[in-house]
Amino acid sequence: VCFIERCLQYFSKDLALLLCASFCSISVTIDPKIPDCVKKDIQRFLECSSLSLLFDEINVQNSKYLLSLNESQVLHVSLNSEENSYSIVQGNITSYTTPFAFNCIRSLEEMKFNNPIKMRQLIENYKVKIIQDINSFHRLIKQAENDYYALYKAYIFIASSGNAYVIIKNARLQNCINNETNIKHLLNVLEQFIEKMGGFDAISSLKGEPLL
């Protein structure tokens, strides 16, 4: 029941890396040398923070595109035998976490009482916020099919969310279901613009209060 609290003890603020990976359906591998009880805690944390249920409709026809999105995007949890601690090794992706994910972990750490139910609810609150933001972003992208200014508004929206990487990643996963060529093109244009602005880390900013 207390797996979230234990994961905080294992990784501290680095747990945001696992959280963001789970938000984005990025693969996480676990060192075989890590004790089974720790593996189980990590797996349960990834399951509870996953948004994968949103994408159950992804069909075989689009599975190759889905695999290409996640290609070379892997986090590895390893054991530091000398210090008896755990570390997270990132792959060759631009950014594995966001201010939004860090804010969630900070909120968990700042809880006065480590209540497993409240911790789980806090993560659920953040997941709901992501889903709301994905839906809002999708509406703006749909508008951008006929109005390019809406694409700029979509950029402003994700930049101010502090969670641009997660929203874009999930928008691409969602497009695996809908398979809309125009949307895919607009997402490509938006990502190219983000790269010109310095990448996801450069545009991210977090506003608002923690979602307690």
mmCIF file of C-alpha atoms in Angstrom:
data_model
loop_
_atom_site.group_PDB
_atom_site.id
_atom_site.type_symbol
_atom_site.label_atom_id
_atom_site.label_comp_id
_atom_site.label_asym_id
_atom_site.label_seq_id
_atom_site.Cartn_x
_atom_site.Cartn_y
_atom_site.Cartn_z
ATOM 1 C CA VAL A 1 0.000 0.000 0.000
ATOM 2 C CA CYS A 2 2.898 2.367 0.780
ATOM 3 C CA PHE A 3 4.774 1.822 -2.492
ATOM 4 C CA ILE A 4 4.636 5.528 -3.425
ATOM 5 C CA GLU A 5 6.292 6.536 -0.157
ATOM 6 C CA ARG A 6 8.957 3.864 -0.600
ATOM 7 C CA CYS A 7 9.645 4.979 -4.186
ATOM 8 C CA LEU A 8 10.199 8.499 -2.861
ATOM 9 C CA GLN A 9 12.738 7.052 -0.443
ATOM 10 C CA TYR A 10 14.483 5.160 -3.250
ATOM 11 C CA PHE A 11 14.733 8.052 -5.707
ATOM 12 C CA SER A 12 13.752 11.342 -4.022
ATOM 13 C CA LYS A 13 13.241 14.054 -6.692
ATOM 14 C CA ASP A 14 14.564 11.732 -9.407
ATOM 15 C CA LEU A 15 11.242 9.922 -9.123
ATOM 16 C CA ALA A 16 9.963 12.654 -11.475
ATOM 17 C CA LEU A 17 11.868 10.868 -14.254
ATOM 18 C CA LEU A 18 9.874 7.687 -13.692
ATOM 19 C CA LEU A 19 6.658 9.658 -13.355
ATOM 20 C CA CYS A 20 7.171 11.433 -16.664
ATOM 21 C CA ALA A 21 8.133 8.166 -18.373
ATOM 22 C CA SER A 22 4.898 6.630 -17.146
ATOM 23 C CA PHE A 23 2.869 9.651 -18.291
ATOM 24 C CA CYS A 24 4.374 9.182 -21.764
ATOM 25 C CA SER A 25 4.281 5.362 -22.016
ATOM 26 C CA ILE A 26 8.085 5.279 -22.236
ATOM 27 C CA SER A 27 9.709 1.925 -21.491
ATOM 28 C CA VAL A 28 11.432 1.439 -18.154
ATOM 29 C CA THR A 29 13.884 -1.404 -17.623
ATOM 30 C CA ILE A 30 14.930 -2.535 -14.157
ATOM 31 C CA ASP A 31 18.321 -3.978 -13.247
ATOM 32 C CA PRO A 32 17.937 -7.706 -12.447
ATOM 33 C CA LYS A 33 20.164 -7.190 -9.388
ATOM 34 C CA ILE A 34 17.557 -4.947 -7.760
ATOM 35 C CA PRO A 35 15.610 -6.795 -5.017
ATOM 36 C CA ASP A 36 12.206 -8.135 -6.029
ATOM 37 C CA CYS A 37 10.392 -6.052 -3.416
ATOM 38 C CA VAL A 38 11.891 -2.858 -4.887
ATOM 39 C CA LYS A 39 11.059 -3.974 -8.432
ATOM 40 C CA LYS A 40 7.478 -4.542 -7.386
ATOM 41 C CA ASP A 41 7.256 -1.060 -5.843
ATOM 42 C CA ILE A 42 8.635 0.527 -9.025
ATOM 43 C CA GLN A 43 6.259 -1.438 -11.232
ATOM 44 C CA ARG A 44 3.270 -0.510 -9.075
ATOM 45 C CA PHE A 45 4.280 3.148 -9.179
ATOM 46 C CA LEU A 46 4.537 3.046 -12.975
ATOM 47 C CA GLU A 47 1.152 1.356 -13.234
ATOM 48 C CA CYS A 48 -0.611 3.834 -10.954
ATOM 49 C CA SER A 49 0.759 6.849 -12.848
ATOM 50 C CA SER A 50 0.263 5.459 -16.349
ATOM 51 C CA LEU A 51 -2.080 7.042 -18.885
ATOM 52 C CA SER A 52 -1.948 3.965 -21.117
ATOM 53 C CA LEU A 53 -5.664 3.221 -20.692
ATOM 54 C CA LEU A 54 -6.289 6.241 -22.904
ATOM 55 C CA PHE A 55 -4.725 4.375 -25.794
ATOM 56 C CA ASP A 56 -6.266 0.913 -25.616
ATOM 57 C CA GLU A 57 -7.824 1.560 -29.010
ATOM 58 C CA ILE A 58 -4.462 1.640 -30.798
ATOM 59 C CA ASN A 59 -4.721 -1.016 -33.477
ATOM 60 C CA VAL A 60 -2.209 -3.259 -35.195
ATOM 61 C CA GLN A 61 -2.145 -1.048 -38.287
ATOM 62 C CA ASN A 62 -0.777 1.848 -36.240
ATOM 63 C CA SER A 63 1.465 -0.201 -33.946
ATOM 64 C CA LYS A 64 4.571 0.394 -36.105
ATOM 65 C CA TYR A 65 4.114 4.151 -35.748
ATOM 66 C CA LEU A 66 3.663 3.728 -32.001
ATOM 67 C CA LEU A 67 6.891 1.729 -31.802
ATOM 68 C CA SER A 68 8.728 4.392 -33.795
ATOM 69 C CA LEU A 69 7.601 7.021 -31.282
ATOM 70 C CA ASN A 70 9.126 5.049 -28.426
ATOM 71 C CA GLU A 71 12.224 3.876 -30.266
ATOM 72 C CA SER A 72 15.391 4.468 -28.222
ATOM 73 C CA GLN A 73 13.316 6.048 -25.465
ATOM 74 C CA VAL A 74 14.146 3.922 -22.467
ATOM 75 C CA LEU A 75 14.846 4.618 -18.821
ATOM 76 C CA HIS A 76 16.959 2.136 -16.899
ATOM 77 C CA VAL A 77 16.818 1.748 -13.122
ATOM 78 C CA SER A 78 20.142 0.459 -11.823
ATOM 79 C CA LEU A 79 21.611 -0.547 -8.474
ATOM 80 C CA ASN A 80 24.678 1.211 -7.094
ATOM 81 C CA SER A 81 26.145 -1.665 -5.103
ATOM 82 C CA GLU A 82 28.793 0.458 -3.365
ATOM 83 C CA GLU A 83 26.286 2.920 -1.920
ATOM 84 C CA ASN A 84 23.356 0.483 -1.863
ATOM 85 C CA SER A 85 21.264 3.065 -3.703
ATOM 86 C CA TYR A 86 19.284 3.255 -6.933
ATOM 87 C CA SER A 87 19.823 5.476 -9.933
ATOM 88 C CA ILE A 88 17.924 6.221 -13.132
ATOM 89 C CA VAL A 89 19.830 6.263 -16.405
ATOM 90 C CA GLN A 90 18.317 8.256 -19.251
ATOM 91 C CA GLY A 91 18.437 7.296 -22.892
ATOM 92 C CA ASN A 92 19.152 9.636 -25.790
ATOM 93 C CA ILE A 93 15.915 11.583 -25.626
ATOM 94 C CA THR A 94 15.831 15.376 -25.337
ATOM 95 C CA SER A 95 13.897 15.561 -22.098
ATOM 96 C CA TYR A 96 12.532 12.881 -19.849
ATOM 97 C CA THR A 97 10.785 15.045 -17.330
ATOM 98 C CA THR A 98 8.885 18.301 -16.977
ATOM 99 C CA PRO A 99 8.310 20.992 -14.329
ATOM 100 C CA PHE A 100 4.798 19.553 -14.003
ATOM 101 C CA ALA A 101 6.191 16.136 -13.025
ATOM 102 C CA PHE A 102 8.687 17.709 -10.607
ATOM 103 C CA ASN A 103 5.834 19.659 -9.047
ATOM 104 C CA CYS A 104 3.904 16.432 -8.466
ATOM 105 C CA ILE A 105 6.867 14.782 -6.746
ATOM 106 C CA ARG A 106 7.524 17.876 -4.652
ATOM 107 C CA SER A 107 3.891 17.863 -3.542
ATOM 108 C CA LEU A 108 4.229 14.215 -2.510
ATOM 109 C CA GLU A 109 7.402 14.981 -0.553
ATOM 110 C CA GLU A 110 5.795 17.934 1.214
ATOM 111 C CA MET A 111 2.822 15.980 2.533
ATOM 112 C CA LYS A 112 2.794 16.390 6.314
ATOM 113 C CA PHE A 113 1.496 12.877 6.822
ATOM 114 C CA ASN A 114 2.462 10.054 4.491
ATOM 115 C CA ASN A 115 -1.052 8.849 3.796
ATOM 116 C CA PRO A 116 -0.955 6.258 0.969
ATOM 117 C CA ILE A 117 -4.529 7.015 -0.091
ATOM 118 C CA LYS A 118 -3.900 10.765 -0.305
ATOM 119 C CA MET A 119 -0.646 10.153 -2.169
ATOM 120 C CA ARG A 120 -2.458 8.011 -4.704
ATOM 121 C CA GLN A 121 -5.213 10.617 -5.004
ATOM 122 C CA LEU A 122 -2.666 13.353 -5.636
ATOM 123 C CA ILE A 123 -1.206 11.394 -8.552
ATOM 124 C CA GLU A 124 -4.732 10.841 -9.867
ATOM 125 C CA ASN A 125 -5.335 14.606 -9.671
ATOM 126 C CA TYR A 126 -2.267 15.207 -11.813
ATOM 127 C CA LYS A 127 -3.388 12.571 -14.306
ATOM 128 C CA VAL A 128 -6.801 14.236 -14.584
ATOM 129 C CA LYS A 129 -5.089 17.578 -15.211
ATOM 130 C CA ILE A 130 -2.988 16.023 -17.985
ATOM 131 C CA ILE A 131 -6.080 14.553 -19.634
ATOM 132 C CA GLN A 132 -7.825 17.934 -19.450
ATOM 133 C CA ASP A 133 -4.790 19.632 -20.986
ATOM 134 C CA ILE A 134 -4.525 17.005 -23.727
ATOM 135 C CA ASN A 135 -8.177 17.582 -24.630
ATOM 136 C CA SER A 136 -7.733 21.370 -24.677
ATOM 137 C CA PHE A 137 -4.600 21.038 -26.785
ATOM 138 C CA HIS A 138 -6.381 18.698 -29.194
ATOM 139 C CA ARG A 139 -9.172 21.238 -29.696
ATOM 140 C CA LEU A 140 -6.619 23.928 -30.536
ATOM 141 C CA ILE A 141 -4.823 21.630 -32.966
ATOM 142 C CA LYS A 142 -8.123 20.815 -34.672
ATOM 143 C CA GLN A 143 -8.829 24.541 -35.003
ATOM 144 C CA ALA A 144 -5.364 24.996 -36.488
ATOM 145 C CA GLU A 145 -6.402 22.920 -39.495
ATOM 146 C CA ASN A 146 -8.289 26.023 -40.657
ATOM 147 C CA ASP A 147 -6.630 28.758 -38.619
ATOM 148 C CA TYR A 148 -2.855 28.821 -38.199
ATOM 149 C CA TYR A 149 -3.138 31.349 -35.368
ATOM 150 C CA ALA A 150 -4.713 28.530 -33.342
ATOM 151 C CA LEU A 151 -1.419 26.650 -33.731
ATOM 152 C CA TYR A 152 0.382 29.528 -32.061
ATOM 153 C CA LYS A 153 -2.239 29.490 -29.296
ATOM 154 C CA ALA A 154 -1.575 25.759 -28.912
ATOM 155 C CA TYR A 155 2.117 26.556 -28.491
ATOM 156 C CA ILE A 156 1.392 29.203 -25.847
ATOM 157 C CA PHE A 157 -0.916 26.763 -24.076
ATOM 158 C CA ILE A 158 1.615 23.951 -23.752
ATOM 159 C CA ALA A 159 4.488 26.321 -22.972
ATOM 160 C CA SER A 160 2.565 27.746 -20.010
ATOM 161 C CA SER A 161 1.464 24.298 -18.808
ATOM 162 C CA GLY A 162 4.937 23.257 -17.673
ATOM 163 C CA ASN A 163 4.150 19.923 -19.283
ATOM 164 C CA ALA A 164 4.726 20.484 -23.000
ATOM 165 C CA TYR A 165 6.677 17.285 -23.593
ATOM 166 C CA VAL A 166 4.009 15.066 -22.021
ATOM 167 C CA ILE A 167 1.165 16.779 -23.877
ATOM 168 C CA ILE A 168 2.900 16.544 -27.264
ATOM 169 C CA LYS A 169 3.900 12.939 -26.652
ATOM 170 C CA ASN A 170 0.353 11.937 -25.766
ATOM 171 C CA ALA A 171 -1.057 13.901 -28.689
ATOM 172 C CA ARG A 172 1.110 11.794 -30.983
ATOM 173 C CA LEU A 173 -0.014 8.606 -29.271
ATOM 174 C CA GLN A 174 -3.621 9.738 -29.608
ATOM 175 C CA ASN A 175 -3.053 10.344 -33.292
ATOM 176 C CA CYS A 176 -2.168 6.651 -33.573
ATOM 177 C CA ILE A 177 -5.842 6.027 -32.862
ATOM 178 C CA ASN A 178 -7.301 8.727 -35.095
ATOM 179 C CA ASN A 179 -4.639 8.470 -37.813
ATOM 180 C CA GLU A 180 -5.217 12.035 -39.038
ATOM 181 C CA THR A 181 -2.542 13.143 -41.499
ATOM 182 C CA ASN A 182 -3.278 16.854 -41.045
ATOM 183 C CA ILE A 183 -2.914 16.589 -37.273
ATOM 184 C CA LYS A 184 0.365 14.716 -37.630
ATOM 185 C CA HIS A 185 1.653 17.470 -39.918
ATOM 186 C CA LEU A 186 0.620 20.205 -37.467
ATOM 187 C CA LEU A 187 2.326 18.392 -34.600
ATOM 188 C CA ASN A 188 5.490 18.167 -36.712
ATOM 189 C CA VAL A 189 5.334 21.902 -37.440
ATOM 190 C CA LEU A 190 4.809 22.668 -33.761
ATOM 191 C CA GLU A 191 7.719 20.492 -32.653
ATOM 192 C CA GLN A 192 9.989 22.101 -35.239
ATOM 193 C CA PHE A 193 9.053 25.501 -33.828
ATOM 194 C CA ILE A 194 9.740 24.267 -30.287
ATOM 195 C CA GLU A 195 13.195 23.110 -31.411
ATOM 196 C CA LYS A 196 13.882 26.579 -32.844
ATOM 197 C CA MET A 197 12.872 28.050 -29.484
ATOM 198 C CA GLY A 198 15.472 25.889 -27.732
ATOM 199 C CA GLY A 199 13.562 22.680 -27.068
ATOM 200 C CA PHE A 200 11.026 21.543 -24.498
ATOM 201 C CA ASP A 201 13.159 22.469 -21.497
ATOM 202 C CA ALA A 202 13.589 26.019 -22.772
ATOM 203 C CA ILE A 203 9.888 26.710 -23.263
ATOM 204 C CA SER A 204 8.573 25.031 -20.121
ATOM 205 C CA SER A 205 7.299 27.101 -17.250
ATOM 206 C CA LEU A 206 5.002 26.090 -14.432
ATOM 207 C CA LYS A 207 2.173 28.264 -13.192
ATOM 208 C CA GLY A 208 -0.456 27.714 -10.552
ATOM 209 C CA GLU A 209 -0.601 25.882 -7.252
ATOM 210 C CA PRO A 210 0.143 22.192 -6.611
ATOM 211 C CA LEU A 211 -2.842 19.933 -7.302
ATOM 212 C CA LEU A 212 -3.425 18.778 -3.739
#
